[in-house]
Each structure stands twice: as C-alpha cells, then as structure tokens.
Coordinates of C-alpha atoms and ligand atoms in Angstrom, one line a residue:
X326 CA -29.0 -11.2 3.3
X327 CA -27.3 -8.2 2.2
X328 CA -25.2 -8.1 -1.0
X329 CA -23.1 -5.1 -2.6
X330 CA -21.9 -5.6 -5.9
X331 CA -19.2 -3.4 -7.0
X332 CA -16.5 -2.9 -10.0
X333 CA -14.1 -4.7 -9.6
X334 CA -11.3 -3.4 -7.2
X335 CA -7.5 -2.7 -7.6
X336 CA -5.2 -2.7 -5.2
X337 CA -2.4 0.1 -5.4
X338 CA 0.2 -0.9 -3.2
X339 CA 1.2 -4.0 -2.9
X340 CA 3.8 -6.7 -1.8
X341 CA 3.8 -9.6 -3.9
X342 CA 7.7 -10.8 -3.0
X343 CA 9.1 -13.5 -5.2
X344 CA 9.6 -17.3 -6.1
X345 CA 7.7 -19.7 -3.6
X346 CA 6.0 -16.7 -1.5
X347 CA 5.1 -15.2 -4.4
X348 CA 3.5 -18.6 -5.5
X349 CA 1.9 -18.9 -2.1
X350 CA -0.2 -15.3 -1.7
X351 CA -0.5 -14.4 -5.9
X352 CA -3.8 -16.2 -5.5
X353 CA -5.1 -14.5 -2.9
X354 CA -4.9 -11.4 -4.5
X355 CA -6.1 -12.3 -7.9
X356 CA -9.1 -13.5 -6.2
X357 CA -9.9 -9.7 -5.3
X358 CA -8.3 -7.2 -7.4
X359 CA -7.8 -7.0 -11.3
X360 CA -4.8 -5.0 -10.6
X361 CA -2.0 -3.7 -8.2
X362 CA 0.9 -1.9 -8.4
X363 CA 3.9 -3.9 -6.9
X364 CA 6.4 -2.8 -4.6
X365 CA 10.1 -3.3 -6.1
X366 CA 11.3 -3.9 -2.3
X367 CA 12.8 -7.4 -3.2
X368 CA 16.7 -8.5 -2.6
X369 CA 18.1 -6.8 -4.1
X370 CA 15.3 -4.2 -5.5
X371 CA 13.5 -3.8 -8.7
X372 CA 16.0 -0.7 -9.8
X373 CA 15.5 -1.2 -13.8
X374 CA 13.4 -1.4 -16.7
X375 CA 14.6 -4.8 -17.2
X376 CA 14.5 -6.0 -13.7
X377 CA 10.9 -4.9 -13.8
X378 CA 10.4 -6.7 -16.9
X379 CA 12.0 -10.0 -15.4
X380 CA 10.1 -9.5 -12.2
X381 CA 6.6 -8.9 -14.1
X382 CA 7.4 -12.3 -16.3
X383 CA 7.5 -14.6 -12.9
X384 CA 4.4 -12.7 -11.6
X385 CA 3.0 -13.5 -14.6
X386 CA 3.9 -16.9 -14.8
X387 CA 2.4 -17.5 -11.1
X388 CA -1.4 -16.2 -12.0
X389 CA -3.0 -19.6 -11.4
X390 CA -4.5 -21.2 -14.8
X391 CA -7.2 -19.2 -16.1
X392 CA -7.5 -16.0 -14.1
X393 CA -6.9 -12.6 -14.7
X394 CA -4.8 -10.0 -13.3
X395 CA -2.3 -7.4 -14.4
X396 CA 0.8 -6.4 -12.5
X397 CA 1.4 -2.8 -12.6
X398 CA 5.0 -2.4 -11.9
X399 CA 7.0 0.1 -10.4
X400 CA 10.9 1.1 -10.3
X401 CA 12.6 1.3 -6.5
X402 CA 14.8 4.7 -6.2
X403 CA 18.2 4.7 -5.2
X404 CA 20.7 7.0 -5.4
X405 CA 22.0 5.8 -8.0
X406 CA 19.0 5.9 -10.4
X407 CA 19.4 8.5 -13.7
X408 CA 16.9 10.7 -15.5
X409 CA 17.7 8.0 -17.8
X410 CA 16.1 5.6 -16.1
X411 CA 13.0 7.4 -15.8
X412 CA 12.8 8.1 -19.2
X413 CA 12.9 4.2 -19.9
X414 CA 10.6 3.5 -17.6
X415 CA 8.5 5.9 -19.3
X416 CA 8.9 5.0 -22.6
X417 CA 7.9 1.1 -21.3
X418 CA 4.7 1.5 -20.5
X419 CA 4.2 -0.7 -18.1
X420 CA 6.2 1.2 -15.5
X421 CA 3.6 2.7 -13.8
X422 CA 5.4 4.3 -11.2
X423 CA 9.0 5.1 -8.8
X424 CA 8.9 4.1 -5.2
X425 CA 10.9 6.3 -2.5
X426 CA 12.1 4.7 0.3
X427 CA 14.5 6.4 2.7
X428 CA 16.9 4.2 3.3
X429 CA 16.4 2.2 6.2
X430 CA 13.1 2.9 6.9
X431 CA 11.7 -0.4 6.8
X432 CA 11.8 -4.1 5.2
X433 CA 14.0 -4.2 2.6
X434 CA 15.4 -0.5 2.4
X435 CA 18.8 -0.5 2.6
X436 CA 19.1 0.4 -0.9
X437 CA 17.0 3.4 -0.3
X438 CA 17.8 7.1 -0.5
X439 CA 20.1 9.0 2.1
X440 CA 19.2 12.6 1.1
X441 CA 16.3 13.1 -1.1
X442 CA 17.9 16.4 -2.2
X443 CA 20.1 13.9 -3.8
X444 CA 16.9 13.0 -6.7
X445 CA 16.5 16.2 -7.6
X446 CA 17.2 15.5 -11.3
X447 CA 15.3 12.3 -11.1
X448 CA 12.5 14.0 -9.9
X449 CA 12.1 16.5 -12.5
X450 CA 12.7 13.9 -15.2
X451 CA 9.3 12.2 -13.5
X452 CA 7.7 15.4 -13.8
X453 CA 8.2 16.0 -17.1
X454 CA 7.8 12.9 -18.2
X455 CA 4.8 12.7 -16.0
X456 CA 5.8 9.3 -14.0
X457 CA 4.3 9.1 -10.2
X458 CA 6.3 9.4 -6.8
X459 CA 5.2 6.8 -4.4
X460 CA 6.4 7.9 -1.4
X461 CA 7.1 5.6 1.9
X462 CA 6.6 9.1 4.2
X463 CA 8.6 8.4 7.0
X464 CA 11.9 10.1 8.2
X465 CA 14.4 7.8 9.4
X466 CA 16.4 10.1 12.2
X467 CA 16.6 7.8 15.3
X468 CA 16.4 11.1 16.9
X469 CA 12.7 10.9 16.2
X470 CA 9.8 9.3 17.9
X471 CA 8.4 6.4 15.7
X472 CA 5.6 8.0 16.0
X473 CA 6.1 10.9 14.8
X474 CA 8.3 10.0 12.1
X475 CA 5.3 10.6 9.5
X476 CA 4.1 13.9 10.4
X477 CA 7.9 14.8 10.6
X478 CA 8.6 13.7 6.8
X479 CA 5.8 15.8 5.5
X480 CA 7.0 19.1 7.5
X481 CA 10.6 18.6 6.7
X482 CA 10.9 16.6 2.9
X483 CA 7.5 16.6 1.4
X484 CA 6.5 20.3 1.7
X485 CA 9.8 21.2 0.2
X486 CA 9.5 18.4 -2.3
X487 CA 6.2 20.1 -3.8
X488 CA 7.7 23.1 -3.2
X489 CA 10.5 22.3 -6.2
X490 CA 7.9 20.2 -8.3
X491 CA 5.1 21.3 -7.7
X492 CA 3.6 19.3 -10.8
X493 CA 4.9 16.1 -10.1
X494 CA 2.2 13.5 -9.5
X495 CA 2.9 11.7 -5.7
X496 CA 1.0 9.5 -4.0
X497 CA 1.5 9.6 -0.2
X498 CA 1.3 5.5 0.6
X499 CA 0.1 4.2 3.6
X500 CA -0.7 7.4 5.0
X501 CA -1.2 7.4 9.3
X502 CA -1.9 10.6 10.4
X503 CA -4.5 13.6 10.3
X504 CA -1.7 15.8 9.4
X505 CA -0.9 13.4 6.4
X506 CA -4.8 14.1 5.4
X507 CA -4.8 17.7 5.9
X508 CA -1.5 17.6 4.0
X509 CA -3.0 15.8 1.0
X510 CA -6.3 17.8 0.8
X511 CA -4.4 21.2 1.0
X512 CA -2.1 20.4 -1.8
X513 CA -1.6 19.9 -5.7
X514 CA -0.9 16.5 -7.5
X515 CA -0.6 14.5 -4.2
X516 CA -2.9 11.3 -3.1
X517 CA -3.1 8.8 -0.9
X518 CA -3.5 5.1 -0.4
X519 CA -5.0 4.0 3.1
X520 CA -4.5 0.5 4.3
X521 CA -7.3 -1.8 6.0
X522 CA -5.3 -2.1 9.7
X523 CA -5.1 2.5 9.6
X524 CA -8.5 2.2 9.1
X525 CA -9.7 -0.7 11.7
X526 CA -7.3 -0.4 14.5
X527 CA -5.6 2.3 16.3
X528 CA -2.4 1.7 17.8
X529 CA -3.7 0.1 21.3
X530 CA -4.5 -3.2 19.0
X531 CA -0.4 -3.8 19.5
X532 CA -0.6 -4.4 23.5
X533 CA -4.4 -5.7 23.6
X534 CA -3.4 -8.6 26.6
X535 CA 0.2 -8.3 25.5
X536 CA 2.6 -7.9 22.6
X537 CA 0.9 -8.5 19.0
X538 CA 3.4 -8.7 16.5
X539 CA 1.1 -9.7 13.2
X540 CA -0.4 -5.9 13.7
X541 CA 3.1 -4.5 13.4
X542 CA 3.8 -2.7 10.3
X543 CA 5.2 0.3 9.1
X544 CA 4.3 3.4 9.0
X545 CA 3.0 2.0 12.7
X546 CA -0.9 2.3 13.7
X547 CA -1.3 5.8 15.6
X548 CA -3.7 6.7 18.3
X549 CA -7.8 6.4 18.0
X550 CA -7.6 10.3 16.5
X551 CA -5.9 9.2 13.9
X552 CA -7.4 6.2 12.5
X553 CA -10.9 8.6 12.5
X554 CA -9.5 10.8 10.4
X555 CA -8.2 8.2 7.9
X556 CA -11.6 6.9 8.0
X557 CA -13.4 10.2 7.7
X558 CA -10.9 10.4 4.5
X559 CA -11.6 7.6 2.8
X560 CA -15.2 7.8 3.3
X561 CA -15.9 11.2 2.1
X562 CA -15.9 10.6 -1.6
X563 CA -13.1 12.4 -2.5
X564 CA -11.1 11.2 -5.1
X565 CA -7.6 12.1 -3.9
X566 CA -8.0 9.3 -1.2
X567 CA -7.9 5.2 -2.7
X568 CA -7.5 2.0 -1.7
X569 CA -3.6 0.2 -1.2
X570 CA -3.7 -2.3 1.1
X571 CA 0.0 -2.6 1.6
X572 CA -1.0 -6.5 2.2
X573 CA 3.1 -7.4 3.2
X574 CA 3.9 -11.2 4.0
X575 CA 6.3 -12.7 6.1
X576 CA 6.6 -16.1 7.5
X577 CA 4.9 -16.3 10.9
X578 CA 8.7 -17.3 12.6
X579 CA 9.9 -13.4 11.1
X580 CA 6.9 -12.4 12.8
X581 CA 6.7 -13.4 15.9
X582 CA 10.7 -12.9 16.9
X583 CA 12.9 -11.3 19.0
X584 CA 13.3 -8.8 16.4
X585 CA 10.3 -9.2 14.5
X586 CA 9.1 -8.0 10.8
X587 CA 6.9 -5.3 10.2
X588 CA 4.4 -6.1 8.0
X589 CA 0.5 -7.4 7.9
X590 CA -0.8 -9.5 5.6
X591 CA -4.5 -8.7 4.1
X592 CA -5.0 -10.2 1.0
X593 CA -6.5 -12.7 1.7
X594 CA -9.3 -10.7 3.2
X595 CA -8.5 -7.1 1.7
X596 CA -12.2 -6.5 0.8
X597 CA -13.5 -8.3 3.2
X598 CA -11.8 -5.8 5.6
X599 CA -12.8 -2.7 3.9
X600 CA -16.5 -3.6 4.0
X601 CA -16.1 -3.9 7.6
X602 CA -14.1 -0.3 7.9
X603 CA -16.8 1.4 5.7
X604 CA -19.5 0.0 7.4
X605 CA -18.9 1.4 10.6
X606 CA -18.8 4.5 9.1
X607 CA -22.2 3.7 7.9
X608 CA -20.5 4.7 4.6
X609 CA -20.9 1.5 2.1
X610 CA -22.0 3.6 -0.4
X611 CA -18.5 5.4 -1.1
X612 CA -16.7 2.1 -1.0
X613 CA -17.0 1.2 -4.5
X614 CA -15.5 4.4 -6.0
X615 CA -12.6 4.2 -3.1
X616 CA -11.7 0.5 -4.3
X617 CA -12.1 0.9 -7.9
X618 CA -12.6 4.2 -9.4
X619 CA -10.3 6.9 -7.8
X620 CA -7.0 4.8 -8.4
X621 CA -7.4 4.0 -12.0
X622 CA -8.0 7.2 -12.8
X623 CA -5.1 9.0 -10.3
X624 CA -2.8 6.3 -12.6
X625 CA -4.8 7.4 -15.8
X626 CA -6.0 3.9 -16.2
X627 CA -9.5 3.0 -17.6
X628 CA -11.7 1.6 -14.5
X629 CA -12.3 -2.2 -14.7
X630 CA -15.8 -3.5 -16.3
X631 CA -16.5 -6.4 -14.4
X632 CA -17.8 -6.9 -11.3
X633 CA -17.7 -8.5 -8.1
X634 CA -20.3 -9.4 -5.0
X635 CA -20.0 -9.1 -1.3
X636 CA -22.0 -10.9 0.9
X637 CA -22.9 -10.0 4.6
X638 CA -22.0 -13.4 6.0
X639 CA -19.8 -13.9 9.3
X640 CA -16.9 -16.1 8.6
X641 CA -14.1 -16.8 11.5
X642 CA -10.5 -15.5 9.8
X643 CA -8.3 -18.4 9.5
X644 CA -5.2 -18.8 12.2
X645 CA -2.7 -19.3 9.9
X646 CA -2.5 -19.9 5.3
X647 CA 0.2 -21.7 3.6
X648 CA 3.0 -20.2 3.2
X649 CA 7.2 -20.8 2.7
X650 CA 9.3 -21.9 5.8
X651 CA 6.3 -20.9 8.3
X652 CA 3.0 -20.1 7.6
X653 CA 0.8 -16.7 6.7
X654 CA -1.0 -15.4 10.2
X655 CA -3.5 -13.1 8.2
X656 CA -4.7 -9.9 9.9
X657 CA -7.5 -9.6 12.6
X658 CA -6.4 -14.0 12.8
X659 CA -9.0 -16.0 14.4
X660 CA -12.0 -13.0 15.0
X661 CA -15.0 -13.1 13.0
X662 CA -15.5 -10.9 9.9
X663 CA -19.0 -9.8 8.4
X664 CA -18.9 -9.7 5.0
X665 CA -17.2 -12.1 2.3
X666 CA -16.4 -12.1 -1.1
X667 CA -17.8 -14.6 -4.1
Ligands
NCD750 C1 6.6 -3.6 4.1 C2 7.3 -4.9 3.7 O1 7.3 -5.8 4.5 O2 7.8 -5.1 2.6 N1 6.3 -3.6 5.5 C3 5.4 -2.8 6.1 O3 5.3 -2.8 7.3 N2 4.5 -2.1 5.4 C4 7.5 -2.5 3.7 C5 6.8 -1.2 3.7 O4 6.0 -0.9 2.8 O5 7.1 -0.4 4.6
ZN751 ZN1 4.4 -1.2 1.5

C-alpha cells in the first residue's frame, strides 16, 4: 500500500460562510489544512478590520473541541474602502490580505467594484504597506463570452494594474486559462491558486449525459487545453503556482435550480483530490511543496511542522454531507477516489 506523508497543507482560498453552514463544513476543513485564508464574500461582506475581527471570533468559536486551525482573514474591496482601511488592516496583523471582486461577477458580489480605476489609492496604500491583492480575474461585460471573461480581465485590468504597481503583491485566484499561466510566469509579484475541479475536469464534465450543476462554479471549467496547462503549472515545481481550493458550499436545492449557484464544494476531499490530479501527472513528488510550502511563504508565513499521511486506498465519495436547509453534494459525488487522508 502506498503512503505519502507530507507537511501539513493550507488552503489559500477559501469559503467558510457563516452561522449553521459554517458549523456544518469548519470540520471538514480542519481535518486537512492548518490554515486558509477566508473569503469575506458573506451578506453583507467582510469590508472592516472589525468585521474581520467579529467574523474570525465565530470561526473560531466553530473549530470543533481540541483541534487546530487558524483562519487567515481577508478584507472584501468595495468602492468605498480608504487607504485607511488598508492601513488598519495592516497594522492588525491578522489581515492577511484584500479580495477584488468586480461587482457582479459571482456569488455574493454585488458589493463589488465598478471600475477598478476607482482603487487606485487603495491599491498603492497595499503596496506600500505591502498587503496582497486577491484578485477574482474575471470581467463582468455581458458583452463577453463567459468563457472568455478570464483571459479578457488579464488583457484589459490586470496588465494595466501591474503596469501602475508594479510592486504590489497579487495573487491571481482560481486561475482557468493558459493565458492566466503565461500571464503569471511572465510577470512580477503575481501568483496563483489553482483549484481541484481546473485541475481534474475540463469543461465537457458540465454536459456529461446532461446538465451537471454541482461542477458549476466560477471562473467556469475551460476546454481540455486548458486544464493541461493548469496541471503542467502546478506540477512543475515552481513556486509562484499553490494550492486554493475555492471549496464554495451551497445547499444542494441552490444547486440544482432553475437558476442555480456556482460553486463546488471540495473540502471534504480537497487532498484527496489533489493526489488524484498530481498523480496523473505522474507528479506526486511536487505535491507536497504545492500544498504546503509555496503559499506560506508567498504570504510570508512560516510553513507548518506537522505532518499528515495519505493513503492509496479507493473510497466511493459520498452522495450528499450534512448541511443547512439541503444537504452538501461534494464534488466528483458518488465516483471512486484513490487515495484518502488519516
Ligand atoms: C464562490 C462562492 O460561492 O462564494 N463561487 C464560485 O463559483 N467560486 C464565489 C467565487 O469565488 O467566485
Ligand atoms: Zn472563491
């Protein structure tokens, strides 16, 4: 039987949401990563130090009895937010990082930014201050193809962007596209998270024998091209490239809907998932630095000490976990996985 044991992993970008759904997947996480930064995308948004500090407090208070796990918190732009703001985030310490989303890009944007012209100040407050951009690279212009919309951001916001600060630290989340690698390995102070479903599935997964709502989630899976280049990313040892599963829960009723959610849960399973993406890249032996090293020290974090074991087992993925209203479908529900965590 094959076991890899690894340092223990962090995940950096992460939705944890709040009161009984935070209660229901917490666990799940803690039970694979030491860390993660958390998305502010509640309702209405984590916009302040102290709403940060609130937000932290009921995380906190929902790590089951006797396990460990820090919450890495981040602010959620608007256009609203001051240099001020960034300079208390700053000073707080554990504000690890902003979050950009243009406003209405996906769940929970509408507070978003309209123009990101309109941060310009904010921006150069988090570069000199030296506070991350986490960036939700999509444009939002109806005009453009969804599928598009991530290779579109980069050419017409994020190029610019770099062009005006070029020091400030951004990580590109949830990156999609080879464009988004080739953007990423060309330039300065950028990075990247990649989730499990970029790296597993390409965008046929959504109509395999008809519409498949729990692999919908934003930015969308692109074709096979693309998903090979994310993999041939986060494989290659190179540090600008970590792990951020983007692990986003909603109630199996949101999901599968008229109008349905985007979102995929993986926490359950994140590492689980992993194993499986760097195996068929015959590439185990760059997952450990992927999960654990590169984002710690992108955030300027120490690396965690202890350790965790994967096993090459096959286990079945459950239907359906607990969850509020409606359950949890996890991702890849009901197909058989090779490895599993202990
Ligand atoms: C996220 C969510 O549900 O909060 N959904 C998603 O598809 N990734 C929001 C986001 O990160 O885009
Ligand atoms: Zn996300």
């Amino acid at each position: 039987m094959q076991k890899l044991t690894i340092t223990r992993p962090d995940d950096w970008h992460l939705h944890l949401r709040d009161g009984a759904a935070l209660k229901a997947v917490l666990p799940h996480t803690v039970r694979q990563f030491a860390r993660a930064i958390i998305m502010p995308n509640l309702k209405p948004p984590v916009r302040t130090v102290a709403d940060a500090v609130a937000y932290r407090d009921r995380i906190i208070a929902a790590i089951p009895a006797g396990q460990q796990f820090e919450p890495l918190m981040t602010l959620y732009l608007t256009d609203n937010t001051s240099p001020e703001d960034i300079v208390a985030a700053k000073e707080s310490q554990f504000v690890k990082a902003v979050k950009y989303y243009p406003a209405g890009a996906t769940t929970n944007s509408d507070f978003g930014v309209t123009d990101i012209r309109k941060c310009d100040r904010v921006f150069a407050a988090m570069q000199q201050v030296d506070l991350p951009l986490l960036l939700h690279g999509e444009v939002t212009d109806q005009a453009v193809d969804v599928f598009d919309r991530e290779q579109v951001f980069i050419e017409q916001q994020l190029i610019p962007l770099k062009q005006r600060f070029p020091k400030l630290r951004v990580v590109l989340e949830h990156i999609t596209t080879s464009d988004a690698v080739e953007f990423v390995l060309a330039t300065d102070n950028i990075a990247a998270t990649i989730t499990p479903q970029h790296l597993l599935f390409s965008r046929n997964i959504l109509f395999k024998g008809g519409i498949r709502p729990h692999f919908y989630c934003l930015p969308i899976l692109k074709r096979e091209t693309h998903r090979r280049a994310l993999l041939q990313a986060a494989t290659s040892g190179n540090p600008k490239f970590f792990l951020g599963t983007d692990s986003a829960p909603h109630p199996r009723d949101r999901k599968e809907s008229d109008c349905g959610c985007a979102g995929c849960f993986s926490a359950l399973h994140a590492m689980e998932l992993y194993a499986e993406a760097f195996e068929s890249a015959d590439a185990l032996d760059k997952l450990e630095a992927f999960a654990s090293f590169y984002g710690p020290d992108f955030y300027q974090l120490p690396r965690n000490t202890e350790q965790i074991t994967l096993t090459q087992k096959t286990w079945r993925i459950p239907d359906e976990v607990p969850f509020v209203e409606s359950g949890l479908v996890p991702l890849w529900a009901g197909e058989e996985i090779a490895w599993q965590i202990s």
